[in-house]
Short mmCIF file of C-alpha atoms (C1' of nucleotides) in Angstrom, two decimals:
data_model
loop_
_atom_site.label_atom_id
_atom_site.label_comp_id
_atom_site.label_asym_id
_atom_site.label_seq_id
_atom_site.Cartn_x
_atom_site.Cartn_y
_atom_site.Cartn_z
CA UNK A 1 69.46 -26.59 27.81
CA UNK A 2 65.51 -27.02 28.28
CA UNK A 3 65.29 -27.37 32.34
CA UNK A 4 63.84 -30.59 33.37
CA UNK A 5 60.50 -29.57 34.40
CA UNK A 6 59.17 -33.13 33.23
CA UNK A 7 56.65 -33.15 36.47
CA UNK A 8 55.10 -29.95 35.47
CA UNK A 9 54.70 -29.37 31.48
CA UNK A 10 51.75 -26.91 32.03
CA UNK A 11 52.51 -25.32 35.33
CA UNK A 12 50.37 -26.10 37.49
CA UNK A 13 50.49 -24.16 40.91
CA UNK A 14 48.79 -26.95 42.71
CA UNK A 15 51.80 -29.68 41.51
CA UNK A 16 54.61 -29.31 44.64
CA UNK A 17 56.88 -29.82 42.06
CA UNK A 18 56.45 -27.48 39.91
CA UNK A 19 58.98 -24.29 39.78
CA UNK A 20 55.91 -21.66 39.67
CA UNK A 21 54.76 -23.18 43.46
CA UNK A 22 58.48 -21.39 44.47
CA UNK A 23 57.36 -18.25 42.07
CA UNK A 24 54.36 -18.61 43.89
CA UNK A 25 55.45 -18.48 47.39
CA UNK A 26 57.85 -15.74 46.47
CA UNK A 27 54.81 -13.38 45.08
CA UNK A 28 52.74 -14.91 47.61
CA UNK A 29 54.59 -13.02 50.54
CA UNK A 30 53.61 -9.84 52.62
CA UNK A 31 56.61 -7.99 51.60
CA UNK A 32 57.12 -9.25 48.28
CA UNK A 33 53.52 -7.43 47.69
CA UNK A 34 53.82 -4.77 49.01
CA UNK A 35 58.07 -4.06 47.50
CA UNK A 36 56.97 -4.93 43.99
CA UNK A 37 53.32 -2.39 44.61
CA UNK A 38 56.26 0.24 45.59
CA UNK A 39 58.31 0.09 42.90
CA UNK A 40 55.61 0.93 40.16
CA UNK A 41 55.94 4.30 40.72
CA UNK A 42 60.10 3.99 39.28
CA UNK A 43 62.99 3.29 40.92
CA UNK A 44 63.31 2.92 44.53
CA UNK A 45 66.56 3.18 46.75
CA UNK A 46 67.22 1.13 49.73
CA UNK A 47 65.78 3.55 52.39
CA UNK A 48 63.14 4.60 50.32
CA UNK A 49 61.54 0.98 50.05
CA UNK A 50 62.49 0.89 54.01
CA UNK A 51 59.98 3.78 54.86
CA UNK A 52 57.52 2.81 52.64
CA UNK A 53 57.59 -0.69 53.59
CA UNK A 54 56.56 0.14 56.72
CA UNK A 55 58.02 -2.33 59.83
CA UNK A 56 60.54 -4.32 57.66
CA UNK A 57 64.00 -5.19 59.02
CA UNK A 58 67.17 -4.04 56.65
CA UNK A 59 67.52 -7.79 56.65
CA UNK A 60 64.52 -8.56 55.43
CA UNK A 61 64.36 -6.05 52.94
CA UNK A 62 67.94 -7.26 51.48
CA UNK A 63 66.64 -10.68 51.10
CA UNK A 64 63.51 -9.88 49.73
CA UNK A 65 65.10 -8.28 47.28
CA UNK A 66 67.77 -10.37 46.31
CA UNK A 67 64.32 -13.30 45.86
CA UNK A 68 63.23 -10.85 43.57
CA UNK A 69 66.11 -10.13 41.80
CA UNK A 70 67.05 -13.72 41.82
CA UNK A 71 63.23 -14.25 40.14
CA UNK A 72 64.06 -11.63 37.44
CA UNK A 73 61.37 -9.69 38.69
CA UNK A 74 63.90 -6.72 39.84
CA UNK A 75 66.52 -5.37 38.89
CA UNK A 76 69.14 -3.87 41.17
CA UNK A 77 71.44 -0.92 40.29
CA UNK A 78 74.80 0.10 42.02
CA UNK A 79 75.80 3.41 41.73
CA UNK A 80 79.67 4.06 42.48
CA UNK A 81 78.89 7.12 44.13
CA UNK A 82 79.39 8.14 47.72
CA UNK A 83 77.31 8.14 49.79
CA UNK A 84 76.54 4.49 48.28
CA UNK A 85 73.60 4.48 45.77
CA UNK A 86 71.33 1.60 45.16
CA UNK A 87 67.93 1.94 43.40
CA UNK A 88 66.01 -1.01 42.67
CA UNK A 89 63.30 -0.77 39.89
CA UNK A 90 60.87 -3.44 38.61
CA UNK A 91 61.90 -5.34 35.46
CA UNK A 92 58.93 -5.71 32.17
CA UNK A 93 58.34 -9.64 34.21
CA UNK A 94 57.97 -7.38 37.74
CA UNK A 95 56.18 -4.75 36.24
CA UNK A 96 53.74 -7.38 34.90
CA UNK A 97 53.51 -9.03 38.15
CA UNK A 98 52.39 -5.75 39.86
CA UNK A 99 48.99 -5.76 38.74
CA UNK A 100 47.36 -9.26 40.23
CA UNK A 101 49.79 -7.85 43.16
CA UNK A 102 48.04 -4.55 43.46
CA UNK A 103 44.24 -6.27 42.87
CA UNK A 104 45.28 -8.03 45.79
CA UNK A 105 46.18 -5.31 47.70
CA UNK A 106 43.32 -3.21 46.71
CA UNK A 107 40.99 -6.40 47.52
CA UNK A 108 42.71 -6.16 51.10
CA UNK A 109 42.45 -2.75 52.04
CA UNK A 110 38.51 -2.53 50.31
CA UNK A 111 37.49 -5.77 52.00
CA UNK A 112 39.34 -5.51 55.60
CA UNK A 113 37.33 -4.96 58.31
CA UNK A 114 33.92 -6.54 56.44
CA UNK A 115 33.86 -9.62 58.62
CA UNK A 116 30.57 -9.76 59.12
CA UNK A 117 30.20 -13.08 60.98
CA UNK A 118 27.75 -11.97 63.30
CA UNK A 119 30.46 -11.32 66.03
CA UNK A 120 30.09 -7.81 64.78
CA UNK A 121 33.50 -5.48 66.24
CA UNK A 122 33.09 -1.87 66.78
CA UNK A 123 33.63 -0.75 63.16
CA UNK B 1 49.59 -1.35 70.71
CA UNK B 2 47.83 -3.21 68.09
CA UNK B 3 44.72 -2.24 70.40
CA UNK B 4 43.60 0.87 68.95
CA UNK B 5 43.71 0.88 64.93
CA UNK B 6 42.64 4.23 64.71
CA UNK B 7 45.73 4.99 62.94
CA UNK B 8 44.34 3.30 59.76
CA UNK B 9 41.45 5.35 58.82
CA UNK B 10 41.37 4.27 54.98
CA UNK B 11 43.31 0.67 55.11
CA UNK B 12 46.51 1.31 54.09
CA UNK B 13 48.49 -1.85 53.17
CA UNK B 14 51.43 0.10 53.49
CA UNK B 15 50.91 1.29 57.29
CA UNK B 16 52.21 -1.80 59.72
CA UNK B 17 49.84 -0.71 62.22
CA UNK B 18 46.59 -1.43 60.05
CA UNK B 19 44.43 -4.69 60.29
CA UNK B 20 44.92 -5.24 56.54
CA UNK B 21 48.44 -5.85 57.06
CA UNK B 22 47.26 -9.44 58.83
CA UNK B 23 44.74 -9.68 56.11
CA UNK B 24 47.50 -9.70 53.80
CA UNK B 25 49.45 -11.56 55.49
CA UNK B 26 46.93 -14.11 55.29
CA UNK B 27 45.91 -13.77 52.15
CA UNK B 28 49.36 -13.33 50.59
CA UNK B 29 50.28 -17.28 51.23
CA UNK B 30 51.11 -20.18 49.33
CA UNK B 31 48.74 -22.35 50.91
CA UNK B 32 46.03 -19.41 51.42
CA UNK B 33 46.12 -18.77 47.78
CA UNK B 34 46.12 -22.49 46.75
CA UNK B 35 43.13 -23.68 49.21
CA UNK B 36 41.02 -20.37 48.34
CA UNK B 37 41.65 -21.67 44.64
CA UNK B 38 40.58 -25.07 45.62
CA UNK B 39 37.28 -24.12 47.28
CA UNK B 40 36.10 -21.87 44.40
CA UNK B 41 34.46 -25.29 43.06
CA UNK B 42 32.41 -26.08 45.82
CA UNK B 43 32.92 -27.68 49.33
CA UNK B 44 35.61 -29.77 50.07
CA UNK B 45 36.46 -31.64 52.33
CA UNK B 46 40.19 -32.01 54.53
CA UNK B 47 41.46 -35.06 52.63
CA UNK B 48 39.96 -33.74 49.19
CA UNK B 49 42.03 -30.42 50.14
CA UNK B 50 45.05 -32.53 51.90
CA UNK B 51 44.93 -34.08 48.00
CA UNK B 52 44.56 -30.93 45.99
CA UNK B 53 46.88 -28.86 47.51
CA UNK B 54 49.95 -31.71 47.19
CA UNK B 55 52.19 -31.41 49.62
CA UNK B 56 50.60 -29.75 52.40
CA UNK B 57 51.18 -31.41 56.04
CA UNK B 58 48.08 -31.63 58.13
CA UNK B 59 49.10 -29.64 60.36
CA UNK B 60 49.62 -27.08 57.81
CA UNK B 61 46.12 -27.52 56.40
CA UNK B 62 44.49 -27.47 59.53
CA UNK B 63 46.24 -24.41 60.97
CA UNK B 64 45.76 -22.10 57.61
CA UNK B 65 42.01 -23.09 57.59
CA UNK B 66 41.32 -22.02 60.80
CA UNK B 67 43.21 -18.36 59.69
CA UNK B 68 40.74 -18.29 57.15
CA UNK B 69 37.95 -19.18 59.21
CA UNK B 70 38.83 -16.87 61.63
CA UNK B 71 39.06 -14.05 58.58
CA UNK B 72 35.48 -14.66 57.86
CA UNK B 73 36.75 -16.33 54.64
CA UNK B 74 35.77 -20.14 54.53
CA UNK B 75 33.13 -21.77 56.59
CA UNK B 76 33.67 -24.90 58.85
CA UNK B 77 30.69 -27.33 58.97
CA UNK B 78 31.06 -30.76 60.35
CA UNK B 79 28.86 -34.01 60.08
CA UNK B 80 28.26 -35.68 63.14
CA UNK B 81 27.81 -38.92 60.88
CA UNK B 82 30.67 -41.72 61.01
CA UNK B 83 33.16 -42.10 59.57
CA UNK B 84 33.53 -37.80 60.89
CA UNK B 85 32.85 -35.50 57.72
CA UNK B 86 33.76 -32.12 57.23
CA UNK B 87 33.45 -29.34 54.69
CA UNK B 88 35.25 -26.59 53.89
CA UNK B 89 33.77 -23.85 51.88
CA UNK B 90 34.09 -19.84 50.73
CA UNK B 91 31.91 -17.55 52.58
CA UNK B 92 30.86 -14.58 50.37
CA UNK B 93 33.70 -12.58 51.94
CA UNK B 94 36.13 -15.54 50.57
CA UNK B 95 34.55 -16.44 47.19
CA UNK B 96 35.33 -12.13 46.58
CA UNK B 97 38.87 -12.85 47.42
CA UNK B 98 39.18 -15.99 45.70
CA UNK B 99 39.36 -13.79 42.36
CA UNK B 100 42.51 -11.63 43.04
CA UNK B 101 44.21 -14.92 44.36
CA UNK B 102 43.60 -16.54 40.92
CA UNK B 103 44.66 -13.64 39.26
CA UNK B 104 47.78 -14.17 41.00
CA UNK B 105 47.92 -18.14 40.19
CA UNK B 106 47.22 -17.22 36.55
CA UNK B 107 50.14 -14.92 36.29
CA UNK B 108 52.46 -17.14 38.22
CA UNK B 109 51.67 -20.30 35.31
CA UNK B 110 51.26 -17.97 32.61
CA UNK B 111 55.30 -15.73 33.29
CA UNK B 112 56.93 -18.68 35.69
CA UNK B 113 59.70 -20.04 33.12
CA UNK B 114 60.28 -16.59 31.24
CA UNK B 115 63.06 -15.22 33.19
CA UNK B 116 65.05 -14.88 30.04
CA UNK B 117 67.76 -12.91 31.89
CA UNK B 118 70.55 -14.70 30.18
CA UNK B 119 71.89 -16.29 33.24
CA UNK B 120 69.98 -19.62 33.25
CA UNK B 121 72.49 -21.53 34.98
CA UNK B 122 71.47 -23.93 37.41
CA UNK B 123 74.11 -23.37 39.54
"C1'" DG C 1 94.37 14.80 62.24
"C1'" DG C 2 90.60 12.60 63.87
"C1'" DC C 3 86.06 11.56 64.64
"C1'" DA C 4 81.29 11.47 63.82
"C1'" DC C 5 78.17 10.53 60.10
"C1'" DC C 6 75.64 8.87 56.16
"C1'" DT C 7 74.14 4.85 53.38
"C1'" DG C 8 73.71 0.18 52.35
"C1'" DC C 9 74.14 -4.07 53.83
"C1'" DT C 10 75.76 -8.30 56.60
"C1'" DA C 11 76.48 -11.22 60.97
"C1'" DC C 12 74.67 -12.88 64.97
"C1'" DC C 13 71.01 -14.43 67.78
"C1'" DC C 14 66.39 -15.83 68.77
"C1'" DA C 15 61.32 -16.57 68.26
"C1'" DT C 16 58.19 -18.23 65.27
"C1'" DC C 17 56.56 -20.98 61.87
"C1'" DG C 18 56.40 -24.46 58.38
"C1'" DG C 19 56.62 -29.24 57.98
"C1'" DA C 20 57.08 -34.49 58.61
"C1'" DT C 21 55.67 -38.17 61.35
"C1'" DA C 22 53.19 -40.46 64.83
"C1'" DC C 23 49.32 -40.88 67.17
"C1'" DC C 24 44.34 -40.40 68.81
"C1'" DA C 25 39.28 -41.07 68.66
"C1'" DT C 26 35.10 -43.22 66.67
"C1'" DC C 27 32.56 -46.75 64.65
"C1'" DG C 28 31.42 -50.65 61.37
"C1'" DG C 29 33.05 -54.81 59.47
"C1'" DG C 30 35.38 -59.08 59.19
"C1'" DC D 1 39.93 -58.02 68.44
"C1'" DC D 2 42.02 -55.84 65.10
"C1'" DC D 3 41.63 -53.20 60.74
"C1'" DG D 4 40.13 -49.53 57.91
"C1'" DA D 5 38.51 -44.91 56.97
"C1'" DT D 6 38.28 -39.90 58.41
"C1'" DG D 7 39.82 -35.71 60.52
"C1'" DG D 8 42.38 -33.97 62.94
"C1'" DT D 9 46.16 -33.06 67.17
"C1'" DA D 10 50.91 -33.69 69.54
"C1'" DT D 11 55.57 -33.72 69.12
"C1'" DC D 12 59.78 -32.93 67.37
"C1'" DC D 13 62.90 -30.49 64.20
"C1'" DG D 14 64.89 -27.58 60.72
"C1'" DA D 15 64.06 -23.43 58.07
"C1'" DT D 16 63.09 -18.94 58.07
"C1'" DG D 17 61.49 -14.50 59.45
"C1'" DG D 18 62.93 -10.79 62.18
"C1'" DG D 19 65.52 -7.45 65.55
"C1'" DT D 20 69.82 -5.42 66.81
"C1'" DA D 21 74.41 -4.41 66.18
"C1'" DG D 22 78.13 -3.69 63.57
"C1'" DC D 23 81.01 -3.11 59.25
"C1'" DA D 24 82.67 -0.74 54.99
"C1'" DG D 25 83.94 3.27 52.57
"C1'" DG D 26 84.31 7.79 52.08
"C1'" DT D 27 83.50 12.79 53.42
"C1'" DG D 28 82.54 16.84 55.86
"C1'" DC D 29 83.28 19.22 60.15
"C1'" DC D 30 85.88 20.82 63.93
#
DNA sequence: GGCACCTGCTACCCATCGGATACCATCGGG
DNA sequence: CCCGATGGTATCCGATGGGTAGCAGGTGCC
């Protein structure tokens, strides 16, 4: 029943065996950010998170997705309509994820370009 | 192309042409997130890192320190004394970024095991 | 009737990267 | 002269990210 996480009773990132380092390197991904920061605004289908996620690969974007759904972060809905509908959404875990996701986004885009190691580049 | 970055006047994460795309790239790591973590304490040197951060390869270490010293994030000072010393540590720019990371690390123990989706096999 | 088309995804192929292991270089000590 | 400690690099290899093409299933258009 219980899952034998005997080498890690208080999850501890820094243990290789513990299951949050594979929750970690899932959140801990370029896309994975920037999907999850996408889907806080509701439900997303597949072409949707395609343009926003600017440069990704349809493959890439399937199996980020299926990580995430797989991590119970998202939640994937198939509509039997044609043309096909799929919208993926965040799930109450995802949603809760988002926001050390976005303050690391935010800290990205308000910090990029600092740098200041004397080498200074035409800002 | 990635010559002029014009294109990203306000550091958008979500535009694949901006320089905080690599930033988050960078940033958005396992072993980024783990050795930022790992320096908040004070300098450290490779072995004391190679330890903390179990199951890193040297190689690993050595290439995703250099990323951060080359974002301005940690700071490289060797010893000429023998046997050779090193020390890693945060720059200012790093120790900033070192609190979204743990944000992240603190979610990732605190909701790693919830997942109560039903299906719980380990198949 | 038939063909293009729209959407979501998968298969194939390749470059890159993560990763394990071995090795190097230096110097003191035994 | 070899060993030990320290901090890496070199080499090899498998995993994985990523691009492109194509498939499926139906539907409108001509």
């Amino acid at each position: 029943m219980t899952a034998h996480l005997d080498t890690c009773d208080r999850n501890d990132v820094y243990a290789a065996a513990c299951p949050c380092r594979e929750m970690l390197d899932l959140l801990a991904n370029k896309w994975s950010a920037l999907a999850i920061g996408a889907m806080e605004s509701g439900p997303q289908r597949f072409g949707e998170l395609r343009q926003t996620l600017d440069g990704i690969s349809p493959k890439v974007l399937s199996a980020t997705l299926k990580r995430l759904e797989g991590a119970g972060l998202v939640d994937r809905e198939v509509f039997a309509e044609v043309p096909p509908r799929v919208e993926y959404s965040l799930t109450a875990l995802g949603l809760s994820a988002a926001d050390p996701l976005a303050a690391l986004r935010d800290w990205v885009e308000d910090h990029v370009g600092d740098h200041a190691t004397g080498s200074d580049s035409p800002a």
